[in-house]
Every structure is written in structure tokens, then in C-alpha cells.
Amino acid sequence: MREWVKVESTNVDAVCYEQEVLFVKFKGGACYRYASVPPSLYEQLMLAESKGNFLNKQIKGTYNYTLTKDGE
């Protein structure tokens, strides 16, 4: 079972990180699975003041993703 971490963000609800796969649940209900994300980048995301801005600048467009249903 995935261990989701709730984050303080206007757009992102929670994140989960397992074996270089980053799952991101958005408050609108969408859930994305980003592949091959290094642990150091996940750590930077968790330290970022704005999770949404970090995702937009560092993750989106760089890492392959799939839209998933509730993080499956």
C-alpha cells in the first residue's frame, strides 16, 4: 500500500515516492505517475516552498508520466 504524504499547496494534495517513481495527487482529483525520478529530486520537491512551481519547472516536461486512477 502506498504511503501518501499530504503537502501544503494550493494545487497539490499529496505525493508518494517509491523506487524512483513519483506519484502526485492534485486537489482537482487527477493523479500522475512520473517515472525515473531520482531520490535527490524528490527530496528537493519536499523542501520546495511551492510544490506546484517545483513540479512545473523540474518535473513536468522532463520525466515521462501516465495519468493514473488514485495512484494505481
mmCIF file of N, CA and C in Angstrom:
data_model
loop_
_atom_site.group_PDB
_atom_site.id
_atom_site.type_symbol
_atom_site.label_atom_id
_atom_site.label_comp_id
_atom_site.label_asym_id
_atom_site.label_seq_id
_atom_site.Cartn_x
_atom_site.Cartn_y
_atom_site.Cartn_z
ATOM 1 N N MET A 1 0.839 -1.187 0.000
ATOM 2 C CA MET A 1 0.000 0.000 0.000
ATOM 3 C C MET A 1 0.883 1.250 0.000
ATOM 4 N N ARG A 2 0.525 2.196 -0.816
ATOM 5 C CA ARG A 2 1.319 3.422 -0.926
ATOM 6 C C ARG A 2 1.172 4.292 0.313
ATOM 7 N N GLU A 3 2.280 4.918 0.666
ATOM 8 C CA GLU A 3 2.272 5.843 1.797
ATOM 9 C C GLU A 3 2.275 7.262 1.244
ATOM 10 N N TRP A 4 1.116 7.891 1.242
ATOM 11 C CA TRP A 4 0.961 9.249 0.720
ATOM 12 C C TRP A 4 1.346 10.267 1.785
ATOM 13 N N VAL A 5 1.997 11.317 1.338
ATOM 14 C CA VAL A 5 2.379 12.408 2.225
ATOM 15 C C VAL A 5 1.586 13.639 1.793
ATOM 16 N N LYS A 6 0.727 14.111 2.687
ATOM 17 C CA LYS A 6 -0.025 15.340 2.410
ATOM 18 C C LYS A 6 0.956 16.507 2.389
ATOM 19 N N VAL A 7 0.752 17.430 1.446
ATOM 20 C CA VAL A 7 1.629 18.591 1.362
ATOM 21 C C VAL A 7 0.803 19.867 1.412
ATOM 22 N N GLU A 8 1.449 20.922 1.846
ATOM 23 C CA GLU A 8 0.803 22.224 1.882
ATOM 24 C C GLU A 8 1.000 22.883 0.532
ATOM 25 N N SER A 9 -0.097 22.993 -0.213
ATOM 26 C CA SER A 9 -0.035 23.525 -1.569
ATOM 27 C C SER A 9 -1.439 23.924 -1.992
ATOM 28 N N THR A 10 -1.523 24.904 -2.870
ATOM 29 C CA THR A 10 -2.832 25.292 -3.378
ATOM 30 C C THR A 10 -3.327 24.338 -4.456
ATOM 31 N N ASN A 11 -2.425 23.589 -5.081
ATOM 32 C CA ASN A 11 -2.775 22.718 -6.199
ATOM 33 C C ASN A 11 -2.514 21.238 -5.933
ATOM 34 N N VAL A 12 -1.457 20.923 -5.208
ATOM 35 C CA VAL A 12 -1.069 19.536 -4.954
ATOM 36 C C VAL A 12 -1.644 19.079 -3.612
ATOM 37 N N ASP A 13 -2.281 17.913 -3.617
ATOM 38 C CA ASP A 13 -2.871 17.375 -2.394
ATOM 39 C C ASP A 13 -1.880 16.507 -1.635
ATOM 40 N N ALA A 14 -1.247 15.540 -2.358
ATOM 41 C CA ALA A 14 -0.341 14.600 -1.693
ATOM 42 C C ALA A 14 0.638 14.021 -2.711
ATOM 43 N N VAL A 15 1.745 13.494 -2.192
ATOM 44 C CA VAL A 15 2.745 12.853 -3.043
ATOM 45 C C VAL A 15 3.153 11.523 -2.405
ATOM 46 N N CYS A 16 3.662 10.647 -3.255
ATOM 47 C CA CYS A 16 4.184 9.368 -2.814
ATOM 48 C C CYS A 16 5.399 9.076 -3.675
ATOM 49 N N TYR A 17 6.426 8.515 -3.081
ATOM 50 C CA TYR A 17 7.649 8.216 -3.832
ATOM 51 C C TYR A 17 8.086 6.802 -3.506
ATOM 52 N N GLU A 18 8.210 5.962 -4.560
ATOM 53 C CA GLU A 18 8.621 4.568 -4.399
ATOM 54 C C GLU A 18 9.515 4.169 -5.556
ATOM 55 N N GLN A 19 10.708 3.715 -5.288
ATOM 56 C CA GLN A 19 11.617 3.151 -6.290
ATOM 57 C C GLN A 19 11.708 4.008 -7.550
ATOM 58 N N GLU A 20 12.037 5.277 -7.353
ATOM 59 C CA GLU A 20 12.215 6.254 -8.426
ATOM 60 C C GLU A 20 10.943 6.543 -9.226
ATOM 61 N N VAL A 21 9.792 6.286 -8.614
ATOM 62 C CA VAL A 21 8.509 6.652 -9.211
ATOM 63 C C VAL A 21 7.835 7.652 -8.277
ATOM 64 N N LEU A 22 7.485 8.800 -8.842
ATOM 65 C CA LEU A 22 6.830 9.860 -8.079
ATOM 66 C C LEU A 22 5.354 9.896 -8.466
ATOM 67 N N PHE A 23 4.492 9.767 -7.472
ATOM 68 C CA PHE A 23 3.054 9.891 -7.671
ATOM 69 C C PHE A 23 2.625 11.234 -7.099
ATOM 70 N N VAL A 24 1.807 11.954 -7.856
ATOM 71 C CA VAL A 24 1.333 13.263 -7.411
ATOM 72 C C VAL A 24 -0.186 13.299 -7.547
ATOM 73 N N LYS A 25 -0.876 13.537 -6.419
ATOM 74 C CA LYS A 25 -2.331 13.710 -6.425
ATOM 75 C C LYS A 25 -2.615 15.206 -6.369
ATOM 76 N N PHE A 26 -3.407 15.664 -7.317
ATOM 77 C CA PHE A 26 -3.785 17.067 -7.339
ATOM 78 C C PHE A 26 -5.148 17.246 -6.678
ATOM 79 N N LYS A 27 -5.390 18.428 -6.170
ATOM 80 C CA LYS A 27 -6.640 18.699 -5.455
ATOM 81 C C LYS A 27 -7.858 18.553 -6.351
ATOM 82 N N GLY A 28 -7.679 18.694 -7.652
ATOM 83 C CA GLY A 28 -8.786 18.508 -8.584
ATOM 84 C C GLY A 28 -9.141 17.051 -8.806
ATOM 85 N N GLY A 29 -8.329 16.126 -8.273
ATOM 86 C CA GLY A 29 -8.620 14.710 -8.376
ATOM 87 C C GLY A 29 -7.680 13.931 -9.279
ATOM 88 N N ALA A 30 -6.953 14.592 -10.160
ATOM 89 C CA ALA A 30 -6.036 13.887 -11.063
ATOM 90 C C ALA A 30 -4.839 13.348 -10.291
ATOM 91 N N CYS A 31 -4.341 12.216 -10.748
ATOM 92 C CA CYS A 31 -3.158 11.617 -10.136
ATOM 93 C C CYS A 31 -2.192 11.222 -11.247
ATOM 94 N N TYR A 32 -0.955 11.684 -11.124
ATOM 95 C CA TYR A 32 0.063 11.423 -12.129
ATOM 96 C C TYR A 32 1.166 10.553 -11.559
ATOM 97 N N ARG A 33 1.709 9.701 -12.420
ATOM 98 C CA ARG A 33 2.825 8.821 -12.073
ATOM 99 C C ARG A 33 4.005 9.215 -12.953
ATOM 100 N N TYR A 34 5.065 9.731 -12.344
ATOM 101 C CA TYR A 34 6.261 10.155 -13.071
ATOM 102 C C TYR A 34 7.356 9.104 -12.869
ATOM 103 N N ALA A 35 7.917 8.606 -13.964
ATOM 104 C CA ALA A 35 8.909 7.538 -13.915
ATOM 105 C C ALA A 35 10.331 8.082 -13.879
ATOM 106 N N SER A 36 11.224 7.305 -13.280
ATOM 107 C CA SER A 36 12.676 7.560 -13.263
ATOM 108 C C SER A 36 13.067 8.879 -12.597
ATOM 109 N N VAL A 37 12.342 9.257 -11.561
ATOM 110 C CA VAL A 37 12.652 10.481 -10.816
ATOM 111 C C VAL A 37 13.689 10.132 -9.742
ATOM 112 N N PRO A 38 14.872 10.765 -9.777
ATOM 113 C CA PRO A 38 15.901 10.432 -8.789
ATOM 114 C C PRO A 38 15.506 10.860 -7.368
ATOM 115 N N PRO A 39 15.989 10.131 -6.372
ATOM 116 C CA PRO A 39 15.674 10.469 -4.979
ATOM 117 C C PRO A 39 16.016 11.916 -4.615
ATOM 118 N N SER A 40 17.105 12.430 -5.142
ATOM 119 C CA SER A 40 17.501 13.801 -4.808
ATOM 120 C C SER A 40 16.462 14.819 -5.281
ATOM 121 N N LEU A 41 15.817 14.539 -6.400
ATOM 122 C CA LEU A 41 14.795 15.453 -6.908
ATOM 123 C C LEU A 41 13.539 15.390 -6.044
ATOM 124 N N TYR A 42 13.197 14.194 -5.580
ATOM 125 C CA TYR A 42 12.067 14.063 -4.656
ATOM 126 C C TYR A 42 12.347 14.857 -3.373
ATOM 127 N N GLU A 43 13.550 14.745 -2.857
ATOM 128 C CA GLU A 43 13.914 15.487 -1.648
ATOM 129 C C GLU A 43 13.799 16.989 -1.874
ATOM 130 N N GLN A 44 14.235 17.453 -3.040
ATOM 131 C CA GLN A 44 14.124 18.877 -3.362
ATOM 132 C C GLN A 44 12.656 19.302 -3.443
ATOM 133 N N LEU A 45 11.821 18.447 -4.025
ATOM 134 C CA LEU A 45 10.384 18.745 -4.098
ATOM 135 C C LEU A 45 9.811 18.929 -2.703
ATOM 136 N N MET A 46 10.161 18.028 -1.802
ATOM 137 C CA MET A 46 9.600 18.091 -0.458
ATOM 138 C C MET A 46 10.088 19.312 0.322
ATOM 139 N N LEU A 47 11.249 19.836 -0.043
ATOM 140 C CA LEU A 47 11.783 21.032 0.610
ATOM 141 C C LEU A 47 11.336 22.333 -0.065
ATOM 142 N N ALA A 48 10.790 22.214 -1.260
ATOM 143 C CA ALA A 48 10.411 23.406 -2.023
ATOM 144 C C ALA A 48 9.289 24.172 -1.337
ATOM 145 N N GLU A 49 9.398 25.476 -1.364
ATOM 146 C CA GLU A 49 8.368 26.324 -0.766
ATOM 147 C C GLU A 49 7.059 26.178 -1.536
ATOM 148 N N SER A 50 7.143 26.092 -2.865
ATOM 149 C CA SER A 50 5.968 25.904 -3.707
ATOM 150 C C SER A 50 6.092 24.580 -4.450
ATOM 151 N N LYS A 51 5.302 23.609 -4.023
ATOM 152 C CA LYS A 51 5.345 22.289 -4.664
ATOM 153 C C LYS A 51 4.902 22.379 -6.125
ATOM 154 N N GLY A 52 3.857 23.158 -6.395
ATOM 155 C CA GLY A 52 3.355 23.308 -7.758
ATOM 156 C C GLY A 52 4.375 23.926 -8.695
ATOM 157 N N ASN A 53 5.041 24.978 -8.260
ATOM 158 C CA ASN A 53 6.071 25.611 -9.089
ATOM 159 C C ASN A 53 7.236 24.661 -9.336
ATOM 160 N N PHE A 54 7.629 23.925 -8.315
ATOM 161 C CA PHE A 54 8.722 22.974 -8.477
ATOM 162 C C PHE A 54 8.345 21.905 -9.495
ATOM 163 N N LEU A 55 7.142 21.366 -9.382
ATOM 164 C CA LEU A 55 6.686 20.364 -10.351
ATOM 165 C C LEU A 55 6.714 20.913 -11.768
ATOM 166 N N ASN A 56 6.210 22.130 -11.932
ATOM 167 C CA ASN A 56 6.176 22.743 -13.263
ATOM 168 C C ASN A 56 7.563 22.959 -13.852
ATOM 169 N N LYS A 57 8.506 23.349 -13.032
ATOM 170 C CA LYS A 57 9.851 23.683 -13.530
ATOM 171 C C LYS A 57 10.794 22.487 -13.618
ATOM 172 N N GLN A 58 10.671 21.535 -12.705
ATOM 173 C CA GLN A 58 11.663 20.463 -12.608
ATOM 174 C C GLN A 58 11.169 19.076 -13.049
ATOM 175 N N ILE A 59 9.867 18.846 -13.003
ATOM 176 C CA ILE A 59 9.345 17.504 -13.265
ATOM 177 C C ILE A 59 8.592 17.437 -14.601
ATOM 178 N N LYS A 60 7.581 18.288 -14.746
ATOM 179 C CA LYS A 60 6.767 18.279 -15.963
ATOM 180 C C LYS A 60 7.624 18.604 -17.184
ATOM 181 N N GLY A 61 7.420 17.820 -18.223
ATOM 182 C CA GLY A 61 8.170 18.047 -19.448
ATOM 183 C C GLY A 61 9.542 17.407 -19.462
ATOM 184 N N THR A 62 9.997 16.923 -18.322
ATOM 185 C CA THR A 62 11.304 16.275 -18.224
ATOM 186 C C THR A 62 11.162 14.772 -18.016
ATOM 187 N N TYR A 63 10.200 14.385 -17.177
ATOM 188 C CA TYR A 63 10.007 12.977 -16.838
ATOM 189 C C TYR A 63 8.707 12.458 -17.461
ATOM 190 N N ASN A 64 8.776 11.248 -17.992
ATOM 191 C CA ASN A 64 7.597 10.629 -18.574
ATOM 192 C C ASN A 64 6.553 10.401 -17.493
ATOM 193 N N TYR A 65 5.297 10.559 -17.861
ATOM 194 C CA TYR A 65 4.235 10.363 -16.895
ATOM 195 C C TYR A 65 3.061 9.605 -17.503
ATOM 196 N N THR A 66 2.257 9.060 -16.630
ATOM 197 C CA THR A 66 0.975 8.491 -17.013
ATOM 198 C C THR A 66 -0.057 9.001 -16.024
ATOM 199 N N LEU A 67 -1.251 9.196 -16.508
ATOM 200 C CA LEU A 67 -2.365 9.575 -15.646
ATOM 201 C C LEU A 67 -2.898 8.287 -15.035
ATOM 202 N N THR A 68 -3.010 8.249 -13.724
ATOM 203 C CA THR A 68 -3.446 7.026 -13.055
ATOM 204 C C THR A 68 -4.727 7.267 -12.291
ATOM 205 N N LYS A 69 -5.326 6.189 -11.871
ATOM 206 C CA LYS A 69 -6.529 6.279 -11.049
ATOM 207 C C LYS A 69 -6.128 6.057 -9.594
ATOM 208 N N ASP A 70 -6.177 7.105 -8.807
ATOM 209 C CA ASP A 70 -5.840 7.040 -7.377
ATOM 210 C C ASP A 70 -4.464 6.432 -7.113
ATOM 211 N N GLY A 71 -3.503 6.696 -7.991
ATOM 212 C CA GLY A 71 -2.148 6.267 -7.747
ATOM 213 C C GLY A 71 -1.874 4.803 -8.015
ATOM 214 N N GLU A 72 -2.741 4.158 -8.782
ATOM 215 C CA GLU A 72 -2.523 2.733 -9.092
ATOM 216 C C GLU A 72 -1.324 2.544 -9.971
#
